[in-house]
JSON list of C-alpha atoms in Angstrom, two decimals:
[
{"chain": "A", "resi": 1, "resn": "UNK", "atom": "CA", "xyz": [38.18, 16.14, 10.56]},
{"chain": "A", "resi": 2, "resn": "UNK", "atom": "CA", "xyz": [35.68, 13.93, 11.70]},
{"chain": "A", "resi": 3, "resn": "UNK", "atom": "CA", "xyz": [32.23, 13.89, 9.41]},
{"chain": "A", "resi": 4, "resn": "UNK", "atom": "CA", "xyz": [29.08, 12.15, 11.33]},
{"chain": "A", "resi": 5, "resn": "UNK", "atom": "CA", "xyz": [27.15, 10.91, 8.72]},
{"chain": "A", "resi": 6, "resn": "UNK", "atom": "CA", "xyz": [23.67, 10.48, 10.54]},
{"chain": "A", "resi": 7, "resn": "UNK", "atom": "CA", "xyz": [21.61, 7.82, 8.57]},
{"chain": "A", "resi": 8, "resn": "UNK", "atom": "CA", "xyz": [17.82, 9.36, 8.22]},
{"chain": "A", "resi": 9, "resn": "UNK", "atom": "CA", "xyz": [15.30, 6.87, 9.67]},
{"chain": "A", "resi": 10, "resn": "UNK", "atom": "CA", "xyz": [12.53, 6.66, 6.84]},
{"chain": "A", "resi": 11, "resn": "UNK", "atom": "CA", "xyz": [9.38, 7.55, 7.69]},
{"chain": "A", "resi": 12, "resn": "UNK", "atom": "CA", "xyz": [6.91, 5.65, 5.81]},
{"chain": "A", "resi": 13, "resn": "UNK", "atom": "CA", "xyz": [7.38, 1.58, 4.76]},
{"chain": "A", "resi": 14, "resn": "UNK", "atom": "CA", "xyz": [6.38, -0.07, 1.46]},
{"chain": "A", "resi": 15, "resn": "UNK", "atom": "CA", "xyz": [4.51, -3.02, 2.10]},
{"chain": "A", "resi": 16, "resn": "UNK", "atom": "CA", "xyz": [3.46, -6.22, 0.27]},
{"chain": "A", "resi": 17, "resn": "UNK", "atom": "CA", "xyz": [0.44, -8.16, 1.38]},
{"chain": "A", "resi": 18, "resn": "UNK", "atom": "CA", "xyz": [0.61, -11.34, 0.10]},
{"chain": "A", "resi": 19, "resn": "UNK", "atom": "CA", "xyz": [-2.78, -13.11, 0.98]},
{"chain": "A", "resi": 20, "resn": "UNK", "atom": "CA", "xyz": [-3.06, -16.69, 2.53]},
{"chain": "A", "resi": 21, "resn": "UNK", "atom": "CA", "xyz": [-4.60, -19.53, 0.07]},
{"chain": "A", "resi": 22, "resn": "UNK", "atom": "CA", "xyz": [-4.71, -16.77, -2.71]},
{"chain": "A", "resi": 23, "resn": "UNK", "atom": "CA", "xyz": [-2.90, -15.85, -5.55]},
{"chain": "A", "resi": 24, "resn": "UNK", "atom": "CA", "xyz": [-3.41, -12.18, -5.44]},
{"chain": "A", "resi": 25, "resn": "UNK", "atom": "CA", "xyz": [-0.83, -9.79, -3.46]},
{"chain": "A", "resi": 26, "resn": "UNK", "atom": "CA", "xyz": [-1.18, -5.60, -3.30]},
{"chain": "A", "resi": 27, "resn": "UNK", "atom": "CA", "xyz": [1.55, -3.09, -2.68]},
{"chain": "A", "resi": 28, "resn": "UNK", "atom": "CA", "xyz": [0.73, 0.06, -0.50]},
{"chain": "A", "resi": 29, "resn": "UNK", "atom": "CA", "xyz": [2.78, 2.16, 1.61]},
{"chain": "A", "resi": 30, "resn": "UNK", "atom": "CA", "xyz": [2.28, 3.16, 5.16]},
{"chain": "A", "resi": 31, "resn": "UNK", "atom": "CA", "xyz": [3.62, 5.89, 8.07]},
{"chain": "A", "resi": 32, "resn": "UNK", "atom": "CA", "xyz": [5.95, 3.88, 10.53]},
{"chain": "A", "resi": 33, "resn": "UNK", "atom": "CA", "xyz": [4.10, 5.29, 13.17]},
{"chain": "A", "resi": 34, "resn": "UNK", "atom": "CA", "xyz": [0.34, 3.70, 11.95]},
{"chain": "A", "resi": 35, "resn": "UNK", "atom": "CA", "xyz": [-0.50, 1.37, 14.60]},
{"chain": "A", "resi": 36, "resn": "UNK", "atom": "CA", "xyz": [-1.44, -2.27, 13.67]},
{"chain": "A", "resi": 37, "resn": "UNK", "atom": "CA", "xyz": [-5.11, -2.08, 14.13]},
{"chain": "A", "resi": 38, "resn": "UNK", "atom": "CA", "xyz": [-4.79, 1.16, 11.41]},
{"chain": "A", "resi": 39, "resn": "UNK", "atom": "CA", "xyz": [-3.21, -1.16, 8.74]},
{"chain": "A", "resi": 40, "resn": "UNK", "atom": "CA", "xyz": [-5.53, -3.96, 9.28]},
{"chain": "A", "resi": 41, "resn": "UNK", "atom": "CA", "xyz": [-8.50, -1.37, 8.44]},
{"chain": "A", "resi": 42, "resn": "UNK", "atom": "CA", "xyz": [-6.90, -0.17, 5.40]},
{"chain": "A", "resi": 43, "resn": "UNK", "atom": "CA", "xyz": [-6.12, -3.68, 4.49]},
{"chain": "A", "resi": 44, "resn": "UNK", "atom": "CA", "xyz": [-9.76, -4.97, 4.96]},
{"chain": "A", "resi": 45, "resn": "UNK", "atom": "CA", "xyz": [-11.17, -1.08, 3.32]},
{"chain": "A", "resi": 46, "resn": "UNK", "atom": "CA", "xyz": [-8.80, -0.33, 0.79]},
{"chain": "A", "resi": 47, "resn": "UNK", "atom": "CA", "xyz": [-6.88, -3.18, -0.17]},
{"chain": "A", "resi": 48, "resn": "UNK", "atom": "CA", "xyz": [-8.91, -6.27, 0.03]},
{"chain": "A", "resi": 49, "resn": "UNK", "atom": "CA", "xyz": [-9.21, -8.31, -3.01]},
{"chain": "A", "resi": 50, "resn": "UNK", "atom": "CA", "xyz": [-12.54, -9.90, -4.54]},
{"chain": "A", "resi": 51, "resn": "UNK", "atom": "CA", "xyz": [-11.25, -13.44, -5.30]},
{"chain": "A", "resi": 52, "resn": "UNK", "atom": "CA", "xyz": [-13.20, -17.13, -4.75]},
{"chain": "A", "resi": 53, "resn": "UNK", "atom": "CA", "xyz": [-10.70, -18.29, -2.62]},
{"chain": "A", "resi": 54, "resn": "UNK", "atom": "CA", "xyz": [-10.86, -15.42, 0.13]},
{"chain": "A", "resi": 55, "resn": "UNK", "atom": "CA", "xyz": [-13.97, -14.62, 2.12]},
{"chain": "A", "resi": 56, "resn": "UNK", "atom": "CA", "xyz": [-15.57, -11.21, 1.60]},
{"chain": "A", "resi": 57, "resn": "UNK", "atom": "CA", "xyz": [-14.20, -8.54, 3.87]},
{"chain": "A", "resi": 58, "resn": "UNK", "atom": "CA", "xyz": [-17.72, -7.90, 5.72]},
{"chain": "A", "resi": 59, "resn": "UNK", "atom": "CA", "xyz": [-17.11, -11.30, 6.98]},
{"chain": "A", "resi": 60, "resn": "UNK", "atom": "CA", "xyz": [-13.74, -11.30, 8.50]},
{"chain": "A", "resi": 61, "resn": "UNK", "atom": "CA", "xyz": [-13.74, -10.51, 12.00]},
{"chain": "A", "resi": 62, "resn": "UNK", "atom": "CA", "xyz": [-10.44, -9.86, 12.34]},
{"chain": "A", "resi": 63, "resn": "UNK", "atom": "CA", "xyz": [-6.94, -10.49, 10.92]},
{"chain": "A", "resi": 64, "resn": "UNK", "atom": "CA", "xyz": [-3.39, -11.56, 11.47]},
{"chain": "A", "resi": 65, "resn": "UNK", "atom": "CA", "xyz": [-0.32, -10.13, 9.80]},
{"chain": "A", "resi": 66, "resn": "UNK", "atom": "CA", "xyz": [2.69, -11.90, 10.12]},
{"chain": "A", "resi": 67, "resn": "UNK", "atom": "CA", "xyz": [6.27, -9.57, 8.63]},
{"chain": "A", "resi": 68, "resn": "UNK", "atom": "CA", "xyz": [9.88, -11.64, 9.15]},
{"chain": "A", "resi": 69, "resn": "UNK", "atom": "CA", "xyz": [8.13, -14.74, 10.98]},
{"chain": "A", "resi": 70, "resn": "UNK", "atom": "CA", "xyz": [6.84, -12.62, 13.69]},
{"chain": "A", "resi": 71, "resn": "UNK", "atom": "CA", "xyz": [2.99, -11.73, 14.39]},
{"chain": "A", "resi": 72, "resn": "UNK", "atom": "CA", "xyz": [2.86, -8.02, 13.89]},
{"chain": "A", "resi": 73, "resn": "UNK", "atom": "CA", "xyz": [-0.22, -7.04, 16.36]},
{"chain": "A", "resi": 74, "resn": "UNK", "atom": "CA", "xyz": [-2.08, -9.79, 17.76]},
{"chain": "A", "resi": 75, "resn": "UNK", "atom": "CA", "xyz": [-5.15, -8.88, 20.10]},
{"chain": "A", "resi": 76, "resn": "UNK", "atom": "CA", "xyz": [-6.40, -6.17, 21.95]},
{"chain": "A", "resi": 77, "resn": "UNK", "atom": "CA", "xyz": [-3.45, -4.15, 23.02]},
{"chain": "A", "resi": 78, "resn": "UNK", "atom": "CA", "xyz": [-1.05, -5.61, 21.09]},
{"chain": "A", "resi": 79, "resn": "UNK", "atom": "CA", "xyz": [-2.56, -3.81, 18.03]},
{"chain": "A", "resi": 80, "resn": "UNK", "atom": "CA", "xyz": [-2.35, -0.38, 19.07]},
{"chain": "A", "resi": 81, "resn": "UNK", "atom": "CA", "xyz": [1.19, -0.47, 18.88]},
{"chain": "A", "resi": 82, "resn": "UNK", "atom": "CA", "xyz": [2.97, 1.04, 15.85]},
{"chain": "A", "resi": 83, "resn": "UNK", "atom": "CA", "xyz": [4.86, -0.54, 12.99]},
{"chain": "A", "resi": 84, "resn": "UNK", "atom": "CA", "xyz": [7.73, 1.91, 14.57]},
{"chain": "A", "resi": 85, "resn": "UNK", "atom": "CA", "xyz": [7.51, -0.06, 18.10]},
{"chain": "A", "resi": 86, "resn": "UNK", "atom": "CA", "xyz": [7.25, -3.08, 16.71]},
{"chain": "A", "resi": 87, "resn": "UNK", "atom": "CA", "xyz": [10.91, -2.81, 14.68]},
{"chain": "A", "resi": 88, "resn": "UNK", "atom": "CA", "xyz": [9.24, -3.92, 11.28]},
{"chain": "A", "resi": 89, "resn": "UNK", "atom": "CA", "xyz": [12.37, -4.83, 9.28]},
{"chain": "A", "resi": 90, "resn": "UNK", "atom": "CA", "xyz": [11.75, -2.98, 5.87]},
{"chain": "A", "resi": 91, "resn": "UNK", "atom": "CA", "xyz": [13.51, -4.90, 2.97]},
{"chain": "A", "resi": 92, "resn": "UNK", "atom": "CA", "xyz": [16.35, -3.81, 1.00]},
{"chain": "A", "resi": 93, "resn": "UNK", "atom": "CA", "xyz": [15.16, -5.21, -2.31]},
{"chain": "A", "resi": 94, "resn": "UNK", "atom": "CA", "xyz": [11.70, -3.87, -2.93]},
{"chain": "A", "resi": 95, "resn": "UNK", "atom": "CA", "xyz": [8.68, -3.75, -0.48]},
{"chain": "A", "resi": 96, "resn": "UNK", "atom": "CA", "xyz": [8.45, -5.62, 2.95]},
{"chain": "A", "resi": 97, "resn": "UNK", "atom": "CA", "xyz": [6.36, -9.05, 2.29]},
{"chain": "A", "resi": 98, "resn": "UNK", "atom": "CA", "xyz": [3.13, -9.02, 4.96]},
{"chain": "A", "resi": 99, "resn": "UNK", "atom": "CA", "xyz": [1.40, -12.35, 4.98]},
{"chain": "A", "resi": 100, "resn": "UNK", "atom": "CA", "xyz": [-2.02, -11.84, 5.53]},
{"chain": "A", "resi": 101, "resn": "UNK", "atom": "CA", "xyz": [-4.58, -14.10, 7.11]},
{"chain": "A", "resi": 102, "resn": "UNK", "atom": "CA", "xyz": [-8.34, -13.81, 7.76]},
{"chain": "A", "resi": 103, "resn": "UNK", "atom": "CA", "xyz": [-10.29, -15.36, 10.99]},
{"chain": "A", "resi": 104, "resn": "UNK", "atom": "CA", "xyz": [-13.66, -15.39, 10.05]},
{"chain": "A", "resi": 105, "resn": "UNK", "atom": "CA", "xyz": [-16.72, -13.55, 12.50]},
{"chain": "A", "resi": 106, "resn": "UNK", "atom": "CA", "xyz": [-18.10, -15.56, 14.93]},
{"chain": "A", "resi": 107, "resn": "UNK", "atom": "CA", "xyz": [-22.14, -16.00, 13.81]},
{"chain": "A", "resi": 108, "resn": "UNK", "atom": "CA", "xyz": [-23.12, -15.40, 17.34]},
{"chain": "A", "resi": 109, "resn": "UNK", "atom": "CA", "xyz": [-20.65, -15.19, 20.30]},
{"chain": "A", "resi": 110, "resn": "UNK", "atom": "CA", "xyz": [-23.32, -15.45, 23.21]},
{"chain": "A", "resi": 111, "resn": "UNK", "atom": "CA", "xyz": [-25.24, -18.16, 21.61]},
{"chain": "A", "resi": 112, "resn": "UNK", "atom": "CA", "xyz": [-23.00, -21.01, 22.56]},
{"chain": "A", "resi": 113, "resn": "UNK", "atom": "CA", "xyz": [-22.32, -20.09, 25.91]},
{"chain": "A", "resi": 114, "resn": "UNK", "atom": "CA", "xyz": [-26.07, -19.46, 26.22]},
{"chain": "A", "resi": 115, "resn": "UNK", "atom": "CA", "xyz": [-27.37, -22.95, 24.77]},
{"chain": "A", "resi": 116, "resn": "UNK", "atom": "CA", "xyz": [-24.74, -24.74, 27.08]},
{"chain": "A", "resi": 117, "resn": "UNK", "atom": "CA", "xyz": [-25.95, -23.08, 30.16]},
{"chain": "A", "resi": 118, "resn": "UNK", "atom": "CA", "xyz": [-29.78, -23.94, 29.25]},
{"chain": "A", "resi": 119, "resn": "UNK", "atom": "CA", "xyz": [-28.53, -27.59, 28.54]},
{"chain": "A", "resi": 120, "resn": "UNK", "atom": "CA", "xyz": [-26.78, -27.25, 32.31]},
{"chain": "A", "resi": 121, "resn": "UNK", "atom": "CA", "xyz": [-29.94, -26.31, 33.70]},
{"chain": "A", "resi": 122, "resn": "UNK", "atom": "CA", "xyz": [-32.17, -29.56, 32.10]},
{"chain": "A", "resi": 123, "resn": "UNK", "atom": "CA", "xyz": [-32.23, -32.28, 34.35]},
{"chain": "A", "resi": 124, "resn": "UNK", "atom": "CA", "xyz": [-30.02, -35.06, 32.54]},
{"chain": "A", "resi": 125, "resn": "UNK", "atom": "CA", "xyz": [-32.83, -37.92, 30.66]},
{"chain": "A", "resi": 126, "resn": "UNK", "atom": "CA", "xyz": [-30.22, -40.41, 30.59]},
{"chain": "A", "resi": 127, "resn": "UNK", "atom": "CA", "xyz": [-31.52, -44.00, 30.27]},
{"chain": "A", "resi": 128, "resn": "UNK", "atom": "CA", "xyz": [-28.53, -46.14, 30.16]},
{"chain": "A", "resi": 129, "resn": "UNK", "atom": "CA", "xyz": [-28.72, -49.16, 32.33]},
{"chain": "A", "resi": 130, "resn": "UNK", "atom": "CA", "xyz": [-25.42, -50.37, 34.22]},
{"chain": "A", "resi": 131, "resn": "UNK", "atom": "CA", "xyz": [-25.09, -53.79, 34.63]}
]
């Protein structure tokens, strides 16, 4: 007799943030099927730490997780994709290590772009002298 021995997929994945320039690190486990944009909300709502060396959660304006060496997400897009799609290798040995690092909000997006266009606009006051 044959026997198929059919290997159940799990469903959910332990994971272990471990937070750039930071001691701290946080266990919490997650559906396979969250998307990427989902984790980094309950990363930044649930699970971010209050430590010196990180800045406060209202200020990050967005974040990177890296799993295995790869980006898991990125931008736009990229982040509505699942941890499924994505083939996040769980680990064998204990939860799946998630590096975690914060880009900081922009102050003001439109005022750069703004201030150089006024300073395209002024006629140029240059007084060098060629000789």
């Amino acid at each position: 007799k044959n026997i198929a021995f059919r290997l159940s997929m799990p469903q959910e994945i332990q994971l272990k943030l471990v937070f750039a320039n930071d001691h701290n690190s946080t266990n919490f486990t997650v559906a396979l099927n969250t998307s990427v944009k989902d984790v980094k909300g309950l990363i930044l709502q649930k699970h971010w730490p209050s430590s010196p060396s990180l800045m406060p959660a209202a200020e990050v304006g967005r974040l990177r997780l890296f799993a295995a060496g790869k980006e898991l997400g990125g931008k736009g897009s990229d982040d509505a994709k699942s941890l499924k799609d994505l083939n996040i290798v769980a680990s064998q040995h204990g939860p799946t290590p998630v590096h975690v690092m914060a880009v900081q909000k922009e102050a003001d997006a439109e005022k750069p772009q703004a201030a150089s266009e006024d300073a395209s606009k002024q006629a140029s006051q240059c007084f060098c002298t060629v000789l």
